[in-house]
Short mmCIF file of C-alpha atoms in Angstrom, two decimals:
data_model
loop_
_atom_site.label_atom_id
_atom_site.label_comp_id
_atom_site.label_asym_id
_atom_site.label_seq_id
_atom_site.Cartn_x
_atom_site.Cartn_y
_atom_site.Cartn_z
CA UNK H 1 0.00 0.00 0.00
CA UNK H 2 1.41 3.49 -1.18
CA UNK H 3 -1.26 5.65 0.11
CA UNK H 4 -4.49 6.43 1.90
CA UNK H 5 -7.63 8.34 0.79
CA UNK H 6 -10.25 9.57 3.49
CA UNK H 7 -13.59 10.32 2.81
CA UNK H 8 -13.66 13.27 5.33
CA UNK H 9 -17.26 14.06 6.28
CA UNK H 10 -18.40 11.57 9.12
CA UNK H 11 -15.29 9.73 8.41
CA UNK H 12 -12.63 12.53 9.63
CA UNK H 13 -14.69 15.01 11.02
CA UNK H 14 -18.00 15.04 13.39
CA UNK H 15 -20.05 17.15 10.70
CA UNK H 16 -23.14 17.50 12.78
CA UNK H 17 -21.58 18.69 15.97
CA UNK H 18 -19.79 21.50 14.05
CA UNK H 19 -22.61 22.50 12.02
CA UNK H 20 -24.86 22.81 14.60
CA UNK H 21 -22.41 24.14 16.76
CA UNK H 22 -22.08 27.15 14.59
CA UNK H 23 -25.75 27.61 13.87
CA UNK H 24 -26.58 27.99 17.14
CA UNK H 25 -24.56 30.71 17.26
CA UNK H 26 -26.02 32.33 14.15
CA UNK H 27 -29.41 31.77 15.32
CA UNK H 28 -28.60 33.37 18.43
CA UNK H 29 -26.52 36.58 17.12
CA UNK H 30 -29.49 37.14 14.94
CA UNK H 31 -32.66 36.32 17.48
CA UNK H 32 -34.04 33.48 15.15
CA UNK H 33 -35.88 31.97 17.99
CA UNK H 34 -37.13 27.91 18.03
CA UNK H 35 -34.77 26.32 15.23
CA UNK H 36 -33.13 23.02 16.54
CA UNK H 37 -29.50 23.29 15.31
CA UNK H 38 -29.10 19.78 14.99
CA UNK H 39 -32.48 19.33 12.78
CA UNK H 40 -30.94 22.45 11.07
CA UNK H 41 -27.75 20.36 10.13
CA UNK H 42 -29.55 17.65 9.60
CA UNK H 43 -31.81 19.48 6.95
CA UNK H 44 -28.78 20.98 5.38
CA UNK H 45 -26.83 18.13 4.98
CA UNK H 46 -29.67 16.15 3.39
CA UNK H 47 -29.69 18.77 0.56
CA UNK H 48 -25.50 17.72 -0.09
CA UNK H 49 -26.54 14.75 -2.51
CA UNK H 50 -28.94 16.08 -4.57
CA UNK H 51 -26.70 18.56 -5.44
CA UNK H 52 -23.77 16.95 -6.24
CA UNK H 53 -26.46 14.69 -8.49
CA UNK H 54 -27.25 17.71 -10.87
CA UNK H 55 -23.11 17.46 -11.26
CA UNK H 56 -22.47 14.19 -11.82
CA UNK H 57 -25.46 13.30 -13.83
CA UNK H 58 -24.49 16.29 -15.88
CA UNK H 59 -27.79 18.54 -15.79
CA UNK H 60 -24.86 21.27 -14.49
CA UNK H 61 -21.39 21.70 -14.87
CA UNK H 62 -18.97 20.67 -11.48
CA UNK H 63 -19.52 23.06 -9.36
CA UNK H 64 -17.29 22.96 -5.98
CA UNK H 65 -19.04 22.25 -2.60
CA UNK H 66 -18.20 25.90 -1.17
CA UNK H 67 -20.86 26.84 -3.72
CA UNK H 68 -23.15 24.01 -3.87
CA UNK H 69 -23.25 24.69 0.58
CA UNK H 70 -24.66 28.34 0.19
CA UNK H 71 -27.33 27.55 -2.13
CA UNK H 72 -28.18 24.83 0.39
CA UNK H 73 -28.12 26.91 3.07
CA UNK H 74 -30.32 29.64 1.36
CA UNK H 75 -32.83 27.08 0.44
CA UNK H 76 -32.73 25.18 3.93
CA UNK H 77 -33.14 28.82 5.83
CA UNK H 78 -36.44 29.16 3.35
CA UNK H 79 -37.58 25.61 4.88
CA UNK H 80 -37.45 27.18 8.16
CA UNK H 81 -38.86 30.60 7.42
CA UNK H 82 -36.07 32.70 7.41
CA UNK H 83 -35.43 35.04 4.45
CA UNK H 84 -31.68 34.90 3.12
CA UNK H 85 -32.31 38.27 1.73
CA UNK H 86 -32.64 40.00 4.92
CA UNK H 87 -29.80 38.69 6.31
CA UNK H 88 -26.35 40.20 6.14
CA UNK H 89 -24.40 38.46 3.30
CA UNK H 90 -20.99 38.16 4.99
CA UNK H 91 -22.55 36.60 8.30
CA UNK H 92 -24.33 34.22 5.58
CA UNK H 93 -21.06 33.50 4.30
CA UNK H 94 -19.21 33.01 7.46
CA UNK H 95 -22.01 30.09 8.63
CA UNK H 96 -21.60 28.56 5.18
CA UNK H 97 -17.81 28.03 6.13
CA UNK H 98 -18.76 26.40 9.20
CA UNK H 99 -18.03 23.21 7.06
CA UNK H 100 -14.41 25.05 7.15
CA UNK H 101 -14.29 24.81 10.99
CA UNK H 102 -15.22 21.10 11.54
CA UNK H 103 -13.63 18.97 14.10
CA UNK H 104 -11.74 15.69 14.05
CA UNK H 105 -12.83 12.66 15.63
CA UNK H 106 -10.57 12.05 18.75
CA UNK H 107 -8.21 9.57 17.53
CA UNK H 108 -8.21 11.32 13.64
CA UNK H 109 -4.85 13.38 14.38
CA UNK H 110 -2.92 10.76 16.10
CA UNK H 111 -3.57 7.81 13.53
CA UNK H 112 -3.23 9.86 10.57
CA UNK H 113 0.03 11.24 11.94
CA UNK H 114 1.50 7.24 12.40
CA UNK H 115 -0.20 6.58 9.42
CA UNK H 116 1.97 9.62 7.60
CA UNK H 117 5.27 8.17 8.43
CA UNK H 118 5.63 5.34 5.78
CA UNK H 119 2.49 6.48 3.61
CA UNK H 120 0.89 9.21 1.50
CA UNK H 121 -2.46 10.46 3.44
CA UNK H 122 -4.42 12.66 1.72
CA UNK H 123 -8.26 13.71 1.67
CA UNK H 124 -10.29 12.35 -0.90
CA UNK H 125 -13.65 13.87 -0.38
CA UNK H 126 -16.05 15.76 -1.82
CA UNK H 127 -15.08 18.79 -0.18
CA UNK H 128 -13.13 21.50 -2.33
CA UNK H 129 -9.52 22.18 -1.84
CA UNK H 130 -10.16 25.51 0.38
CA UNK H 131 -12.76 23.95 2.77
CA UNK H 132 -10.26 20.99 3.12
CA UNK H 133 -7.25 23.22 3.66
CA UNK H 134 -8.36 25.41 6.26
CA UNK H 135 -10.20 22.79 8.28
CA UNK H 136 -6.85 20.83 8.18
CA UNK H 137 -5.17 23.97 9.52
CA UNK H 138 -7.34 24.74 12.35
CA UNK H 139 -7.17 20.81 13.31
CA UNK H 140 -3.99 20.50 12.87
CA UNK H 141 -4.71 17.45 10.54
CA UNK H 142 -1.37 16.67 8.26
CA UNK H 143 -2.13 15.81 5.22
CA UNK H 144 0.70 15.23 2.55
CA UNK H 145 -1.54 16.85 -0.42
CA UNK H 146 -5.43 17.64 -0.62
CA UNK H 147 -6.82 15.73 -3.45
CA UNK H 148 -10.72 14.96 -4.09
CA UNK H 149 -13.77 16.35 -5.76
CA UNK H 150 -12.33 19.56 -7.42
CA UNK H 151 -8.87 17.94 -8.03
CA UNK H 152 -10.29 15.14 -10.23
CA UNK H 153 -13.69 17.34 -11.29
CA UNK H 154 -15.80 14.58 -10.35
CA UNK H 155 -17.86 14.07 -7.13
CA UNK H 156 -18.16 10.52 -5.12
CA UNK H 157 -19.15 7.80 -5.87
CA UNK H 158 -18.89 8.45 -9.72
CA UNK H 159 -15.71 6.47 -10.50
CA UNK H 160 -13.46 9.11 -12.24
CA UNK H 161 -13.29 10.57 -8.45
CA UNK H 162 -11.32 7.35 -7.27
CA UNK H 163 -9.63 6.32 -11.03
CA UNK H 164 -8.48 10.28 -11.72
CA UNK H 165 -7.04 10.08 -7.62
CA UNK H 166 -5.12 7.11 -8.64
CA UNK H 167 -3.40 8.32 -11.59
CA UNK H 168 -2.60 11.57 -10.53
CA UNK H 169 -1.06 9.66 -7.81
CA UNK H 170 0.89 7.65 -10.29
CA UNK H 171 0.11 4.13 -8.47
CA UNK H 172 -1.98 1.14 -9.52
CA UNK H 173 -5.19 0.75 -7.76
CA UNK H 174 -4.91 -1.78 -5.32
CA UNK H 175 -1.39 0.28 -3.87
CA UNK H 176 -4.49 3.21 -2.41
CA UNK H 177 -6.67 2.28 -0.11
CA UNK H 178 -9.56 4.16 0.38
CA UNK H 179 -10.89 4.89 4.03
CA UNK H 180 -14.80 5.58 4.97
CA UNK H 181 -17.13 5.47 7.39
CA UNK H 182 -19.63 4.74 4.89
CA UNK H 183 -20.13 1.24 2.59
CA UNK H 184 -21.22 3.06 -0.29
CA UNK H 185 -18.20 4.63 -1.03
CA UNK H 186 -16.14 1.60 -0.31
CA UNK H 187 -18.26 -0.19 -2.85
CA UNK H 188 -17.56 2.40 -5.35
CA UNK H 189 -13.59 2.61 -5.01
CA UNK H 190 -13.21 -1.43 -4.63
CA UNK H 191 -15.35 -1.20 -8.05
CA UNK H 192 -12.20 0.86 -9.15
CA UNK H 193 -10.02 -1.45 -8.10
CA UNK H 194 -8.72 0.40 -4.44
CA UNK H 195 -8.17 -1.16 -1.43
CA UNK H 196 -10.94 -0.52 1.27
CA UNK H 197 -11.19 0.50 5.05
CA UNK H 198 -13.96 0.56 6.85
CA UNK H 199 -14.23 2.42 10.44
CA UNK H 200 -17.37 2.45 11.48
CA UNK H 201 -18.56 6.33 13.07
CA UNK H 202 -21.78 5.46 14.74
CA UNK H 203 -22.73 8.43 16.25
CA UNK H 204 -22.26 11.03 12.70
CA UNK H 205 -25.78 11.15 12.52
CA UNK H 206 -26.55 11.24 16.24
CA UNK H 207 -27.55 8.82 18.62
CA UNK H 208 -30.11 7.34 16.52
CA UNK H 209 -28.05 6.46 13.57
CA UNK H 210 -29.16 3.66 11.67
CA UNK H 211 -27.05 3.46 8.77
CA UNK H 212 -23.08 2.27 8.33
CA UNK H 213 -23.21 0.81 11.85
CA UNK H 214 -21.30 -1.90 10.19
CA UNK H 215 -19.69 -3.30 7.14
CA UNK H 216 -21.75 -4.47 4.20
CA UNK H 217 -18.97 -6.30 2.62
CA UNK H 218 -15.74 -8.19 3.61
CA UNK H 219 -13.60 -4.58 3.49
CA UNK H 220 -9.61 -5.59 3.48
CA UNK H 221 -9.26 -3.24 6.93
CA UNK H 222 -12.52 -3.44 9.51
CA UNK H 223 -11.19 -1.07 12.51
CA UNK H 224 -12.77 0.64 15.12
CA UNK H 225 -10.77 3.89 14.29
CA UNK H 226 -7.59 5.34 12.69
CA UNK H 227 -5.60 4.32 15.76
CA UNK H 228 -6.50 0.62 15.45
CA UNK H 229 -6.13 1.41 11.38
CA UNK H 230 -2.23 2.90 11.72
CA UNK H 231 -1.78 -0.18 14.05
CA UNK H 232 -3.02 -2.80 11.63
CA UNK H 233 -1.11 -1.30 8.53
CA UNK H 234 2.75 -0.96 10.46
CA UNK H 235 1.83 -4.86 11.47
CA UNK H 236 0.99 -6.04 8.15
CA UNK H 237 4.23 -4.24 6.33
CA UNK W 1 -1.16 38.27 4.20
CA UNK W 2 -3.16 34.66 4.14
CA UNK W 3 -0.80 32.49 1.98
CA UNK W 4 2.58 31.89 0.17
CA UNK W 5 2.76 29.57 -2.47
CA UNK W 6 6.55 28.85 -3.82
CA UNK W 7 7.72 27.73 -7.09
CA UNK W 8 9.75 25.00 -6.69
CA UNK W 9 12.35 24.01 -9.20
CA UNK W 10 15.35 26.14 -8.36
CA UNK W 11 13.18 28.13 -5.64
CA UNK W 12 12.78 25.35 -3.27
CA UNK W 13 14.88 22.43 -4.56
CA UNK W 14 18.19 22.46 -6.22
CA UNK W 15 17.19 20.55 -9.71
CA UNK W 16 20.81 20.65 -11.49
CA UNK W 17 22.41 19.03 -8.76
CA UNK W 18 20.08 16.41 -7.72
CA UNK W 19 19.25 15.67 -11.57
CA UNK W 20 23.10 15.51 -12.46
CA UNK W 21 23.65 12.79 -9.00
CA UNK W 22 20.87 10.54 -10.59
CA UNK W 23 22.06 11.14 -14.09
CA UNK W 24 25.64 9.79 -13.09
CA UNK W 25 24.66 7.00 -11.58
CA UNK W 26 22.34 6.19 -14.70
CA UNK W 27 25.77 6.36 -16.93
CA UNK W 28 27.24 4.41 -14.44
CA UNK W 29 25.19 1.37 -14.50
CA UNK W 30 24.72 1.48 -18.12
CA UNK W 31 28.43 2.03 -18.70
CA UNK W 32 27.62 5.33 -20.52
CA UNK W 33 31.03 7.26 -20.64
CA UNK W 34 31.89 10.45 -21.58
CA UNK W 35 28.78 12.57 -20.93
CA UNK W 36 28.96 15.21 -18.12
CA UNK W 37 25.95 14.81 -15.71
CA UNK W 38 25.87 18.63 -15.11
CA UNK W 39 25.65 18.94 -18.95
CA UNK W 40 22.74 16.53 -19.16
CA UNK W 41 20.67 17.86 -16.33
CA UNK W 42 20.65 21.68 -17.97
CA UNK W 43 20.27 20.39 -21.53
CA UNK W 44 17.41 17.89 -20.51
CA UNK W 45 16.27 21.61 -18.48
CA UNK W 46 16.69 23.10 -21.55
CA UNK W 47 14.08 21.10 -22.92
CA UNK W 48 11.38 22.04 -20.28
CA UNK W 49 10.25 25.57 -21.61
CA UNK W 50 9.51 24.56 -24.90
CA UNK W 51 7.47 21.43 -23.81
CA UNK W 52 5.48 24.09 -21.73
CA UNK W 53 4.50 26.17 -24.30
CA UNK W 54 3.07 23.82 -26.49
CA UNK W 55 0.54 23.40 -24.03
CA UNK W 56 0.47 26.79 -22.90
CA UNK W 57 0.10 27.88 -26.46
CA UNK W 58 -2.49 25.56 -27.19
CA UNK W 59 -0.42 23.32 -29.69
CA UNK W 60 -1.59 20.91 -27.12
CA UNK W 61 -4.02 20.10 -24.22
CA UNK W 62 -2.56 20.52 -20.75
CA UNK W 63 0.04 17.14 -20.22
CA UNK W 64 1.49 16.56 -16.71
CA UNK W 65 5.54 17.35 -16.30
CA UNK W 66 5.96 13.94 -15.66
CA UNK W 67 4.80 12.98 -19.13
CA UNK W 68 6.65 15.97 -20.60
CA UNK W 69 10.08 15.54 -18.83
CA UNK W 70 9.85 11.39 -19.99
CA UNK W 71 9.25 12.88 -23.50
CA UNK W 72 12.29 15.16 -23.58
CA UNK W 73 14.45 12.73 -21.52
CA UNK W 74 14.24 10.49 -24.45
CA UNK W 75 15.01 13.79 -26.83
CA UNK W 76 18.38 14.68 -24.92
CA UNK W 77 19.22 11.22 -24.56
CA UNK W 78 19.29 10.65 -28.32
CA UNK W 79 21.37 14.15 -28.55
CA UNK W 80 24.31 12.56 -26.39
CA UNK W 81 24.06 9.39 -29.06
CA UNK W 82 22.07 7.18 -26.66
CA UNK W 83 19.16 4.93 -28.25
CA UNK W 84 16.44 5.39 -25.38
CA UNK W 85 14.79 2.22 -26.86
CA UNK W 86 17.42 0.18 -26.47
CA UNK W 87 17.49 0.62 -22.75
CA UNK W 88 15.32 -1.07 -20.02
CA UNK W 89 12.04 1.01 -19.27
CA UNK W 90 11.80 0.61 -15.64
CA UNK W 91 15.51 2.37 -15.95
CA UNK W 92 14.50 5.14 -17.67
CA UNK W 93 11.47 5.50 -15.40
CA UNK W 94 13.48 6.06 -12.88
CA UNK W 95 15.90 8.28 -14.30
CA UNK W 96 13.17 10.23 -15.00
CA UNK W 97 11.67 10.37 -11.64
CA UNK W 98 14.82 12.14 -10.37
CA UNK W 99 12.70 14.76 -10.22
CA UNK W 100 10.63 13.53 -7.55
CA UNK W 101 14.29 13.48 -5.58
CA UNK W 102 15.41 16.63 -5.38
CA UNK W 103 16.90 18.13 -2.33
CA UNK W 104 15.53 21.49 -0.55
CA UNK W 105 18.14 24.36 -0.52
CA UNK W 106 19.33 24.31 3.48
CA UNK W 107 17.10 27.04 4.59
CA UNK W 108 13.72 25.29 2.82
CA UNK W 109 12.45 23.16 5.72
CA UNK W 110 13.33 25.86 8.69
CA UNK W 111 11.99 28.76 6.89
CA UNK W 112 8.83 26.77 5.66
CA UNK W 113 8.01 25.26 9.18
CA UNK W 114 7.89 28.86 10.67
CA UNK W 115 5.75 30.53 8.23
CA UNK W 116 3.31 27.39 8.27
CA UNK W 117 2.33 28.74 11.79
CA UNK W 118 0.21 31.39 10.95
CA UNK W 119 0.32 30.85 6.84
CA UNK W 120 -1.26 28.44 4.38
CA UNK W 121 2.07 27.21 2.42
CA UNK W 122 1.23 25.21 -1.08
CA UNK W 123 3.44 24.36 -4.10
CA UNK W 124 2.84 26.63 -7.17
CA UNK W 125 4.82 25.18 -9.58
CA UNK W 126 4.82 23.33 -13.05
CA UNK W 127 5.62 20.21 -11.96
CA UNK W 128 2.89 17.37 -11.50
CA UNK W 129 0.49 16.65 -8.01
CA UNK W 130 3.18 12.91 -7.71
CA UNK W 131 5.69 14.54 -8.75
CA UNK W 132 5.54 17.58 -5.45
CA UNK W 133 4.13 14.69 -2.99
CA UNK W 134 6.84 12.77 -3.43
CA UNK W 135 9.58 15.06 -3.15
CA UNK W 136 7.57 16.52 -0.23
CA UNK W 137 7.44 13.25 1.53
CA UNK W 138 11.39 12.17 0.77
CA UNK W 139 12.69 15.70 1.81
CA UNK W 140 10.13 16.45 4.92
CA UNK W 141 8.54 19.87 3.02
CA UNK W 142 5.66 20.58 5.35
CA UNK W 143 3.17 21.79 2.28
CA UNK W 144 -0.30 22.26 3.96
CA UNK W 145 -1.63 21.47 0.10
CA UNK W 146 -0.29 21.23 -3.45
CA UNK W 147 -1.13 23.13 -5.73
CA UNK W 148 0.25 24.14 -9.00
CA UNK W 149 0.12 23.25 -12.79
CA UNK W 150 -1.89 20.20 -12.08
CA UNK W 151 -5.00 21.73 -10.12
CA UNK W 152 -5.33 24.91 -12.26
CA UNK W 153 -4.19 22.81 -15.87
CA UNK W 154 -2.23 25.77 -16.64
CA UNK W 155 1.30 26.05 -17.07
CA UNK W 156 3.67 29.38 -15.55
CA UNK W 157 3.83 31.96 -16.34
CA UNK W 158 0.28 31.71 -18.49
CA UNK W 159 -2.15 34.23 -15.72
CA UNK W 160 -4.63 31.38 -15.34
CA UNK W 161 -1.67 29.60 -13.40
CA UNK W 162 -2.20 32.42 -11.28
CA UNK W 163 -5.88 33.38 -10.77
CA UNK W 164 -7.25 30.16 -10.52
CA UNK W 165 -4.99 29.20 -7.72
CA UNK W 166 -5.99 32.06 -5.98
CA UNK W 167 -9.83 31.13 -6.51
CA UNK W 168 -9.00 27.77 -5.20
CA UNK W 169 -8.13 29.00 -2.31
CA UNK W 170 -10.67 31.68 -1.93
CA UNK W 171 -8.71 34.76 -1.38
CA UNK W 172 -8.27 38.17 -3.02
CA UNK W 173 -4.99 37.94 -5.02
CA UNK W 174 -3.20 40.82 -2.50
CA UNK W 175 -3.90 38.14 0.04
CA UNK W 176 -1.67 35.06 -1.66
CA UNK W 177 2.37 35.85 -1.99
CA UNK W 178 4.32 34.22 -4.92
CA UNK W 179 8.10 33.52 -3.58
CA UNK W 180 10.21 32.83 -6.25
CA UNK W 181 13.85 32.74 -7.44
CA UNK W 182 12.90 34.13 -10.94
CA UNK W 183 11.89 37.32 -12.01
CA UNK W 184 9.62 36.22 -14.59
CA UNK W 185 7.44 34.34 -12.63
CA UNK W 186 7.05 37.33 -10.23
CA UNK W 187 6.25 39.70 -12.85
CA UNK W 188 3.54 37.64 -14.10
CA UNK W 189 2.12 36.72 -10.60
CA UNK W 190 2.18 40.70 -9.93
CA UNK W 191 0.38 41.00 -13.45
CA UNK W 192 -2.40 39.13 -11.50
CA UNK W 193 -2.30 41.19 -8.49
CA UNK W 194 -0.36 38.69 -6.07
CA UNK W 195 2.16 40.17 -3.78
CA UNK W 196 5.79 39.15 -4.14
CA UNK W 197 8.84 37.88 -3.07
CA UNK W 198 12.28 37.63 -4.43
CA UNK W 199 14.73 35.06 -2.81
CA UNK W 200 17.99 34.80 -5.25
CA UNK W 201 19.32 31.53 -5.90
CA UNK W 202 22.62 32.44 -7.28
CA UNK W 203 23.95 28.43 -8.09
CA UNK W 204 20.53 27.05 -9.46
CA UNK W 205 22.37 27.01 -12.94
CA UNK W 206 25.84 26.21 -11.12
CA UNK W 207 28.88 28.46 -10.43
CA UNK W 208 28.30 30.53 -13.57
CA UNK W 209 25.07 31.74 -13.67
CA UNK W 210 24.65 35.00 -15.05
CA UNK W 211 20.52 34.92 -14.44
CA UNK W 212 18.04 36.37 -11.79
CA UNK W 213 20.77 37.18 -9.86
CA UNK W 214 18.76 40.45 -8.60
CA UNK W 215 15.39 41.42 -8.00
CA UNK W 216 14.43 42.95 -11.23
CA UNK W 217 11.25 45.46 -9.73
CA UNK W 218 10.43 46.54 -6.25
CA UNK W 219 9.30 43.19 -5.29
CA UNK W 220 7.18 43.23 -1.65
CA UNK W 221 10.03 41.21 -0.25
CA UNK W 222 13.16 40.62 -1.07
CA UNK W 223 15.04 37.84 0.93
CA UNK W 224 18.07 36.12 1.34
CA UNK W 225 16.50 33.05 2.21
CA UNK W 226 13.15 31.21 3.45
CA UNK W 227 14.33 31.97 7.27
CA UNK W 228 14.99 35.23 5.84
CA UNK W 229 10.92 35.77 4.52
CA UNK W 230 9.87 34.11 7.20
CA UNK W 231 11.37 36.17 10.18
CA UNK W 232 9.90 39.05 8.02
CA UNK W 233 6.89 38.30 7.48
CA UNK W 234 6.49 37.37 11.28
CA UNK W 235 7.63 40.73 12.18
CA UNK W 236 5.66 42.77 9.61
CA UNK W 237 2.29 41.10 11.79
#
């Protein structure tokens, strides 16, 4: 194995906490009284597909997530009643970088750093390279290079996002392995020939998470978390 | 000031040096005599510009360095008499990856780790996403991304290299700083409205080099070295 990919939201970073960490805020700074800030990220984040879908399916050209986020978050601040056009644009755009300001799961920074030593690591999500870049800076996660969605122009799980990775890479498939929390994007990069990891992150959608609890197929790493993932790869070398 | 982005051959890495070790030891095991390494590395150099602009120019679509510097390798190798085909492909892979081994002028790694602190660092150069990661990983540059000819398909000094980097990572062009050993570059970065800086490099081309010796305008800064830029752009906070 030369390198490892990470899906990033859910996988590296606790999306919901952050998201509705920073909404609250916004609600409060601007007296919007009665919106649950989880429900709020919740609502937000169900928007993310769809939107990528007009990209990949072609009915618009790739647009990168920063972009794709506000239009959400207009449309999801409509859903609750809240006019976009009375609020101050550059508060708008500071809670659309809230996906900027995410934080790692506990043991992200630690694996990833053992991990580092005898291997690429690099982001491969759907985020674009600014959002990736800053929220590596704040969290102090070190990634060798940011790679993903607006590297390769093409958004998860469409396979030119994993096949494009790999080239630009300049390795064969099966020397990346790509690392998620979620099955469906394992099934798309072993499609492309990757290597797969699977940590499970059970509580990304909250308490009551039903999906990815486990692994849907026989990955070639199962771990608990990127500890347990850097411990497993330095064994097997 | 929000980020600094470097180009790298001759900037950050000494190319003629490293190129001419790996180009020795080529001859060497292939009991090439008579063919000065130093020679080699600046006419296979030589080749670089012109393999640019056919790109740049539109002669043809954007082609990663890699792919370029195999192409001409083969071209300078047939100057000095040598039959490329006639030798083992895995050897001339590697020859040609010498690229990916180049070492960092001493102050590189100090100077870099000190303006990471408070500044996004990233690549801007013409050479290829494997290409940076690898020398980045083998030499312990701390890049917090890489950037460069790859992510914005545009080669330097073309403005697009420019602007769209600067789009990427969401800042007003005053905000990113191109550091470079060549006047050129930083006249076409300022051309885009990107601060400046000048750090001279007086042996890139060897003992003799008669080049960019100077700043040739009032660049923002103009440095001895990485520690140099980096003390003052602490001190200018």
């Amino acid at each position: 194995m030369k390198a490892f990919c990470f899906d990033v939201f859910g996988t590296v970073v606790d999306w919901r906490t952050g998201v509705a960490r920073e909404a609250s805020e916004f609600f409060s700074r601007h007296q919007l009284a009665g919106i649950d800030p989880y429900d709020f990220a919740d609502a937000w984040r169900n928007l993310y597909q769809p939107a990528m879908e007009a990209c990949r399916s072609g009915k618009r050209p790739f647009t990168r997530l920063d972009i794709l986020h506000r239009e959400n978050l207009e449309i999801v601040l409509r859903k609750y009643d809240v006019n976009p056009d009375k609020l101050d644009d550059d508060a708008l755009a500071q809670l659309n970088s809230a996906w900027h300001r995410l934080d790692p799961w506990p043991d992200v920074v630690t694996g990833l750093t053992q991990l580092k030593r005898n291997h690429i690591i690099a982001p491969a999500s759907n985020g674009n390279i600014a959002l990736m870049v800053n929220m590596a800076k704040r969290a102090g996660i070190p990634w060798d290079a940011i790679l993903g969605a607006e590297v390769t122009q093409a958004y998860k799980p469409s396979p030119p996002a994993y096949t494009r990775m790999v080239e630009i890479l300049g390795f064969e498939p099966q020397e990346v392995c790509m690392v998620a929390a979620h099955n469906n994007d394992l099934h798309a990069a072993r499609q492309c020939g990757l290597a797969t990891a699977f940590v499970a992150r059970k509580s990304e959608h909250g308490v009551h998470q039903t999906t990815d609890l486990e692994p849907s197929e026989d990955w070639d790493f199962v771990v608990r978390d990127f500890n347990e993932l850097a411990d497993r790869v330095l064994s097997s070398n």
